[in-house]
CSV table of C-alpha atoms in Angstrom, one decimal:
chain,number,residue,atom,x,y,z
A,1,MET,CA,-0.3,7.3,41.3
A,2,SER,CA,0.4,10.4,43.2
A,3,TYR,CA,-2.0,12.3,44.6
A,4,THR,CA,-2.3,16.3,44.5
A,5,GLY,CA,-3.7,18.0,47.7
A,6,PRO,CA,-6.2,20.1,47.7
A,7,ASP,CA,-5.9,23.8,46.7
A,8,PHE,CA,-5.8,26.4,49.3
A,9,ASP,CA,-6.6,30.1,49.2
A,10,PRO,CA,-3.8,32.6,49.8
A,11,HIS,CA,-3.5,33.7,53.3
A,12,GLU,CA,-4.7,37.3,53.9
A,13,PRO,CA,-1.7,39.8,54.4
A,14,ARG,CA,-0.8,40.4,57.9
A,15,ARG,CA,-1.4,43.7,59.5
A,16,PRO,CA,1.2,44.7,61.3
A,17,ARG,CA,0.7,44.9,65.5
A,18,ARG,CA,2.6,47.1,67.6
A,19,VAL,CA,3.3,45.1,70.7
A,20,PRO,CA,5.6,46.7,73.5
A,21,LEU,CA,9.0,44.5,73.5
A,22,ALA,CA,8.7,43.3,76.9
A,23,VAL,CA,5.4,41.6,76.2
A,24,ALA,CA,6.8,40.3,73.1
A,25,LEU,CA,9.9,38.8,75.0
A,26,ALA,CA,7.7,37.3,77.7
A,27,ALA,CA,5.3,35.7,75.7
A,28,LEU,CA,8.2,34.0,73.3
A,29,VAL,CA,9.7,32.7,76.9
A,30,ALA,CA,6.4,31.4,77.9
A,31,GLY,CA,5.8,29.6,74.7
A,32,GLY,CA,9.3,28.2,74.5
A,33,LEU,CA,9.0,26.7,78.1
A,34,LEU,CA,5.4,25.7,77.4
A,35,GLY,CA,6.6,23.6,74.3
A,36,TRP,CA,9.5,21.5,76.0
A,37,LEU,CA,7.2,21.1,79.1
A,38,LEU,CA,5.1,19.3,76.3
A,39,TYR,CA,8.0,17.6,74.7
A,40,GLU,CA,9.0,16.2,78.2
A,41,VAL,CA,5.5,14.8,78.8
A,42,THR,CA,4.7,13.4,75.2
A,43,GLY,CA,7.9,12.1,73.8
A,44,ASP,CA,8.5,11.8,70.3
A,45,SER,CA,5.8,9.5,69.4
A,46,GLY,CA,5.9,10.1,65.3
A,47,ALA,CA,3.2,8.8,63.3
A,48,VAL,CA,2.4,5.4,62.3
A,49,GLY,CA,2.0,4.3,58.8
A,50,ARG,CA,-1.6,3.3,57.3
A,51,PRO,CA,-2.1,1.5,54.1
A,52,ASP,CA,-4.9,2.8,52.0
A,53,ALA,CA,-7.2,0.7,50.2
A,54,ALA,CA,-4.3,0.3,47.1
A,55,GLY,CA,-1.9,-0.4,50.1
A,56,ALA,CA,-0.4,3.3,49.9
A,57,VAL,CA,1.3,4.0,53.4
A,58,SER,CA,1.4,7.3,54.7
A,59,GLY,CA,3.4,8.0,57.8
A,60,THR,CA,6.5,6.2,58.9
A,61,ALA,CA,7.5,5.9,62.8
A,62,PRO,CA,10.7,7.3,63.5
A,63,GLY,CA,13.6,5.2,62.3
A,64,SER,CA,11.7,2.6,60.4
A,65,ALA,CA,10.7,2.0,56.8
A,66,SER,CA,7.3,2.2,55.5
A,67,ARG,CA,5.3,-1.0,56.0
A,68,PRO,CA,1.6,-2.0,56.5
A,69,PRO,CA,0.3,-2.8,59.8
A,70,SER,CA,-0.2,-6.5,61.1
A,71,SER,CA,-1.8,-8.1,63.9
A,72,SER,CA,1.4,-8.2,65.9
A,73,THR,CA,4.2,-5.3,65.6
A,74,ALA,CA,7.4,-6.2,63.9
A,75,PRO,CA,10.6,-4.8,64.1
A,76,SER,CA,11.6,-1.8,61.9
A,77,ALA,CA,13.7,-2.3,58.9
A,78,THR,CA,16.8,-0.1,58.0
A,79,ALA,CA,18.7,-0.1,54.5
A,80,SER,CA,22.4,-1.0,54.6
A,81,PRO,CA,24.6,2.0,53.2
A,82,SER,CA,25.6,-0.1,50.1
A,83,ALA,CA,21.9,-0.2,49.1
A,84,SER,CA,21.3,2.0,46.8
A,85,HIS,CA,22.8,2.4,42.6
A,86,GLY,CA,24.5,5.4,42.1
A,87,ALA,CA,23.7,7.3,45.0
A,88,GLY,CA,26.7,7.4,47.1
A,89,GLY,CA,26.7,3.5,47.3
A,90,GLY,CA,30.4,3.2,47.1
A,91,ASP,CA,31.1,0.5,44.8
A,92,GLY,CA,27.8,0.9,42.7
A,93,LYS,CA,27.2,-2.7,43.9
A,94,PRO,CA,23.7,-3.1,45.6
A,95,GLY,CA,23.8,-4.8,49.0
A,96,GLY,CA,20.5,-6.5,50.5
A,97,VAL,CA,18.5,-4.4,52.7
A,98,SER,CA,18.3,-5.6,56.2
A,99,GLY,CA,14.9,-6.5,58.1
A,100,GLY,CA,14.2,-6.9,61.6
A,101,SER,CA,16.4,-9.0,63.7
A,102,GLY,CA,13.8,-11.6,64.7
A,103,GLY,CA,12.4,-12.1,68.1
A,104,THR,CA,11.1,-14.7,70.0
A,105,GLY,CA,8.6,-17.1,68.3
A,106,PRO,CA,8.6,-20.7,66.7
A,107,LEU,CA,10.9,-18.7,63.6
A,108,ALA,CA,13.3,-17.1,66.2
A,109,GLY,CA,16.8,-17.6,64.6
A,110,ARG,CA,15.8,-18.7,61.4
A,111,VAL,CA,16.6,-16.4,58.1
A,112,VAL,CA,13.8,-15.8,55.3
A,113,LEU,CA,14.9,-13.9,51.9
A,114,VAL,CA,12.1,-12.1,50.8
A,115,ASP,CA,12.5,-10.6,46.9
A,116,PRO,CA,9.9,-8.3,45.7
A,117,GLY,CA,10.7,-8.4,41.8
A,118,HIS,CA,11.6,-5.7,39.7
A,119,ASN,CA,12.0,-2.2,40.9
A,120,GLN,CA,9.7,1.2,39.9
A,121,GLY,CA,13.3,2.9,39.1
A,122,ASN,CA,13.7,0.0,36.2
A,123,PHE,CA,11.8,2.1,34.2
A,124,ARG,CA,14.5,5.4,34.5
A,125,HIS,CA,17.3,2.8,34.4
A,126,THR,CA,16.8,0.8,30.9
A,127,GLY,CA,20.4,0.8,30.0
A,128,GLU,CA,21.4,-0.5,33.3
A,129,ILE,CA,18.8,-3.6,33.7
A,130,GLY,CA,19.4,-4.6,30.1
A,131,ARG,CA,22.9,-5.2,30.7
A,132,PRO,CA,23.3,-8.9,30.7
A,133,VAL,CA,24.5,-10.7,33.5
A,134,ASP,CA,25.4,-14.5,33.6
A,135,ILE,CA,23.0,-16.7,35.3
A,136,GLY,CA,24.6,-20.0,34.9
A,137,THR,CA,23.1,-21.7,31.7
A,138,ASN,CA,23.5,-18.4,29.4
A,139,ARG,CA,23.1,-14.6,29.7
A,140,LYS,CA,20.4,-12.6,30.7
A,141,GLU,CA,19.6,-9.3,31.4
A,142,CYS,CA,20.2,-7.8,34.6
A,143,ASP,CA,16.2,-7.4,35.1
A,144,THR,CA,13.2,-6.2,33.6
A,145,THR,CA,10.7,-3.4,34.1
A,146,GLY,CA,8.1,-6.0,35.0
A,147,THR,CA,4.6,-5.8,34.0
A,148,SER,CA,1.7,-3.6,35.3
A,149,THR,CA,-2.4,-3.9,35.2
A,150,ASP,CA,-4.7,-2.1,32.0
A,151,ALA,CA,-4.9,0.7,34.8
A,152,GLY,CA,-1.0,1.4,35.3
A,153,TYR,CA,-0.7,-0.5,38.7
A,154,THR,CA,2.8,-1.8,38.1
A,155,GLU,CA,3.8,-5.2,39.7
A,156,ALA,CA,7.0,-3.4,41.3
A,157,ARG,CA,4.7,-1.4,43.3
A,158,PHE,CA,2.5,-4.9,44.2
A,159,THR,CA,5.6,-6.7,45.0
A,160,LEU,CA,6.7,-4.3,47.4
A,161,ASP,CA,3.6,-4.0,49.1
A,162,LEU,CA,3.3,-7.6,49.3
A,163,ALA,CA,6.7,-8.1,51.0
A,164,HIS,CA,6.0,-5.2,53.7
A,165,ARG,CA,3.0,-7.4,54.2
A,166,LEU,CA,5.0,-10.9,54.4
A,167,ARG,CA,7.6,-9.3,56.0
A,168,ALA,CA,5.6,-8.0,59.3
A,169,LEU,CA,3.9,-11.9,59.5
A,170,LEU,CA,7.1,-13.7,59.4
A,171,GLU,CA,9.3,-11.1,62.0
A,172,ALA,CA,5.8,-11.4,64.0
A,173,GLN,CA,6.9,-15.4,63.9
A,174,GLY,CA,10.4,-14.3,65.3
A,175,ALA,CA,12.0,-15.0,62.1
A,176,THR,CA,15.0,-12.5,60.5
A,177,VAL,CA,13.7,-11.3,57.6
A,178,ARG,CA,16.2,-10.1,54.5
A,179,MET,CA,15.0,-8.1,51.8
A,180,THR,CA,16.7,-7.4,48.2
A,181,ARG,CA,15.0,-3.9,48.1
A,182,ASP,CA,12.9,-1.9,50.2
A,183,GLY,CA,11.6,1.3,49.1
A,184,ASP,CA,13.5,3.4,46.7
A,185,SER,CA,16.7,1.9,47.4
A,186,PRO,CA,18.4,0.5,45.4
A,187,ALA,CA,17.3,3.4,42.6
A,188,TRP,CA,17.1,0.1,39.8
A,189,GLY,CA,17.5,-3.5,40.4
A,190,PRO,CA,18.8,-5.3,41.9
A,191,CYS,CA,20.1,-7.4,38.9
A,192,VAL,CA,19.1,-11.4,39.1
A,193,ASP,CA,22.2,-12.4,39.9
A,194,GLU,CA,22.6,-10.0,43.0
A,195,ARG,CA,19.1,-11.0,43.9
A,196,ALA,CA,20.6,-14.6,44.5
A,197,ARG,CA,23.8,-13.7,46.1
A,198,ILE,CA,22.0,-11.6,48.6
A,199,GLY,CA,20.3,-14.9,50.2
A,200,ASN,CA,23.3,-16.9,50.0
A,201,ASP,CA,25.0,-14.4,51.8
A,202,ALA,CA,22.4,-14.1,54.5
A,203,HIS,CA,22.7,-18.3,54.4
A,204,ALA,CA,18.8,-17.9,54.3
A,205,ASP,CA,16.8,-21.0,55.7
A,206,ALA,CA,14.2,-20.1,52.5
A,207,ALA,CA,13.8,-17.5,50.2
A,208,ILE,CA,11.0,-16.2,48.0
A,209,SER,CA,10.7,-14.3,45.1
A,210,LEU,CA,7.5,-12.1,44.7
A,211,HIS,CA,5.9,-11.3,41.3
A,212,ALA,CA,2.8,-11.1,39.5
A,213,ASP,CA,2.3,-12.3,35.9
A,214,GLY,CA,1.6,-10.5,32.1
A,215,ALA,CA,-0.2,-13.2,30.6
A,216,ALA,CA,-3.1,-12.9,28.0
A,217,ALA,CA,-6.8,-11.7,29.0
A,218,GLY,CA,-8.6,-15.0,30.8
A,219,ASP,CA,-5.5,-16.7,32.1
A,220,ARG,CA,-6.0,-16.7,35.9
A,221,GLY,CA,-4.7,-17.8,38.9
A,222,PHE,CA,-1.3,-18.2,40.8
A,223,HIS,CA,1.8,-20.7,40.3
A,224,VAL,CA,4.7,-21.2,41.9
A,225,ILE,CA,8.1,-21.7,40.3
A,226,LEU,CA,10.4,-24.3,41.3
A,227,PRO,CA,14.1,-24.4,40.3
A,228,GLY,CA,14.9,-27.1,38.1
A,229,THR,CA,18.3,-29.1,38.1
A,230,VAL,CA,21.2,-27.1,36.4
A,231,HIS,CA,25.3,-27.8,36.8
A,232,ALA,CA,26.7,-25.2,34.4
A,233,GLY,CA,29.0,-22.3,34.8
A,234,GLY,CA,28.7,-20.7,38.1
A,235,ALA,CA,24.9,-22.0,38.7
A,236,ASP,CA,24.6,-25.5,40.8
A,237,THR,CA,20.9,-26.1,41.7
A,238,ARG,CA,21.6,-29.8,42.9
A,239,GLY,CA,21.4,-29.2,46.6
A,240,ILE,CA,18.6,-27.0,46.9
A,241,VAL,CA,16.0,-28.7,43.8
A,242,GLY,CA,14.3,-31.0,46.7
A,243,PRO,CA,13.8,-28.5,49.6
A,244,SER,CA,12.7,-26.2,47.0
A,245,ARG,CA,10.0,-28.3,45.8
A,246,GLU,CA,9.0,-28.9,49.2
A,247,LEU,CA,8.8,-25.2,50.0
A,248,GLY,CA,6.9,-24.6,46.9
A,249,GLU,CA,4.7,-27.4,47.3
A,250,ARG,CA,4.1,-25.9,51.1
A,251,VAL,CA,3.6,-22.4,49.5
A,252,ALA,CA,0.8,-23.4,47.2
A,253,GLY,CA,-1.3,-25.3,49.4
A,254,SER,CA,-1.4,-22.8,51.8
A,255,PHE,CA,-2.0,-20.0,49.3
A,256,VAL,CA,-4.9,-21.9,47.9
A,257,ARG,CA,-6.3,-22.6,51.4
A,258,VAL,CA,-6.0,-18.8,52.6
A,259,THR,CA,-6.9,-16.8,49.4
A,260,GLY,CA,-9.7,-19.1,47.9
A,261,ASP,CA,-7.7,-18.9,44.6
A,262,ALA,CA,-7.6,-21.9,42.1
A,263,PRO,CA,-4.2,-22.6,40.7
A,264,SER,CA,-2.9,-21.3,37.1
A,265,ASN,CA,-5.6,-22.2,34.3
A,266,TYR,CA,-2.6,-21.9,31.9
A,267,LEU,CA,0.6,-23.0,33.2
A,268,GLY,CA,1.7,-25.9,35.2
A,269,GLY,CA,-1.6,-28.5,34.5
A,270,GLY,CA,-3.6,-27.5,37.4
A,271,THR,CA,-0.9,-28.0,40.3
A,272,GLY,CA,0.1,-24.6,40.5
A,273,LEU,CA,4.0,-25.8,40.5
A,274,VAL,CA,6.2,-25.2,37.3
A,275,THR,CA,9.6,-25.9,37.1
A,276,ARG,CA,12.4,-23.7,34.9
A,277,THR,CA,15.9,-23.5,34.5
A,278,ASP,CA,16.3,-20.0,32.9
A,279,LEU,CA,15.5,-17.6,35.8
A,280,GLY,CA,19.1,-16.5,37.2
A,281,GLY,CA,17.5,-16.0,40.8
A,282,LEU,CA,16.8,-19.8,41.0
A,283,ASN,CA,19.8,-21.0,39.4
A,284,LEU,CA,22.2,-19.3,41.2
A,285,SER,CA,20.7,-19.5,44.5
A,286,THR,CA,22.4,-21.9,47.5
A,287,VAL,CA,19.3,-21.4,49.6
A,288,PRO,CA,15.9,-23.3,49.3
A,289,LYS,CA,14.3,-20.7,46.7
A,290,VAL,CA,10.9,-20.4,44.8
A,291,PHE,CA,9.2,-17.6,42.7
A,292,ILE,CA,5.4,-17.1,42.9
A,293,GLU,CA,3.3,-15.3,40.6
A,294,CYS,CA,0.4,-14.5,42.4
A,295,GLY,CA,-2.4,-13.8,39.6
A,296,ASN,CA,-2.3,-12.3,35.9
A,297,MET,CA,-2.0,-8.6,36.1
A,298,ARG,CA,-3.5,-8.6,32.4
A,299,ASP,CA,-6.6,-9.9,33.5
A,300,SER,CA,-9.3,-7.9,34.9
A,301,LYS,CA,-10.6,-10.9,37.8
A,302,ASP,CA,-7.1,-11.0,38.7
A,303,ALA,CA,-6.4,-7.4,38.2
A,304,ALA,CA,-9.0,-6.5,40.9
A,305,GLN,CA,-7.8,-8.8,43.4
A,306,LEU,CA,-3.8,-7.6,43.3
A,307,THR,CA,-4.9,-4.4,43.6
A,308,SER,CA,-7.0,-4.9,46.7
A,309,GLY,CA,-5.1,-4.5,50.0
A,310,ALA,CA,-7.3,-6.5,51.8
A,311,TRP,CA,-6.4,-9.4,49.4
A,312,ARG,CA,-2.8,-8.5,49.0
A,313,GLN,CA,-3.0,-9.2,53.0
A,314,LYS,CA,-4.4,-12.8,52.5
A,315,ALA,CA,-2.5,-13.4,50.1
A,316,ALA,CA,0.8,-12.4,52.3
A,317,GLN,CA,-0.7,-14.7,55.1
A,318,GLY,CA,-0.9,-17.6,52.8
A,319,ILE,CA,2.6,-17.4,51.5
A,320,SER,CA,3.9,-16.7,55.4
A,321,GLU,CA,1.7,-20.0,56.5
A,322,GLY,CA,3.5,-22.2,53.9
A,323,ILE,CA,6.9,-20.7,54.7
A,324,VAL,CA,6.7,-21.6,58.7
A,325,SER,CA,5.1,-24.9,57.6
A,326,PHE,CA,8.3,-25.4,55.6
A,327,LEU,CA,10.7,-24.1,58.3
A,328,ARG,CA,9.1,-26.0,61.0
A,329,GLY,CA,8.7,-29.0,59.4
A,330,SER,CA,5.0,-29.5,59.6
């Protein structure tokens, strides 16, 4: 939702003043010198973005992408030049959005792919996202618009905010984080096959795709989707099924512990784990990867949590701890 600023009364018309030219020039020079001195003393510090209760971020530090604050300062992210559809992106193919280069910490040298599901721009590019792509077992649409709460809070907005929070936590542990999209880049998508390819090309040690479900009211809870065994067309998940299950189990366990939420009451038989072979983002991955459906946007109780910035921070913490545990083997 966009907010309109307050209305302001129109300015009173200025009355002309007669100031001698010499006095005006002297004031101009003095003001310029004062401004220069202030700049030299203070520098260009910029504004730090802070999330509101709904997770919207206002203000950005120079040269960084908007992201919510964390307990630790994380490197800023920059988008690669090819990461925008139809906006000077060369051949028009989406590229990965780079995260911080990682630092010191237990995950130094490890790469994590964070994939915020869907894209706000998909609503304006239905033709592009409806284009079929090969997912190994068959062909499916490039992407979808995703779901939303009854009040209109979209899944794409939710997943991007959660991704920013997760990225900050992982970078604080020293990981290098790659994202499939960030902010308005790319303008739509990427397609599901490209989302998998970004993680593969990054040689990610772990990859996670963030989502929220659109099930019937009364269906509650989260579930983690694991890749099933697929060996067809361009898909071969045989090498990642085992490690992906371990990743999923650790993420599910830490998600319950940190958020206090129960696993899905409508999928997974109470385990919070579901195996699927019809998702291109999993079928085409060559690195350990899972999806997480963090709750049901169509249930009022789940929706109240998904739209809470405080809850999203806990969700990011739970996911982060699962990934850290998987990568450290502890």
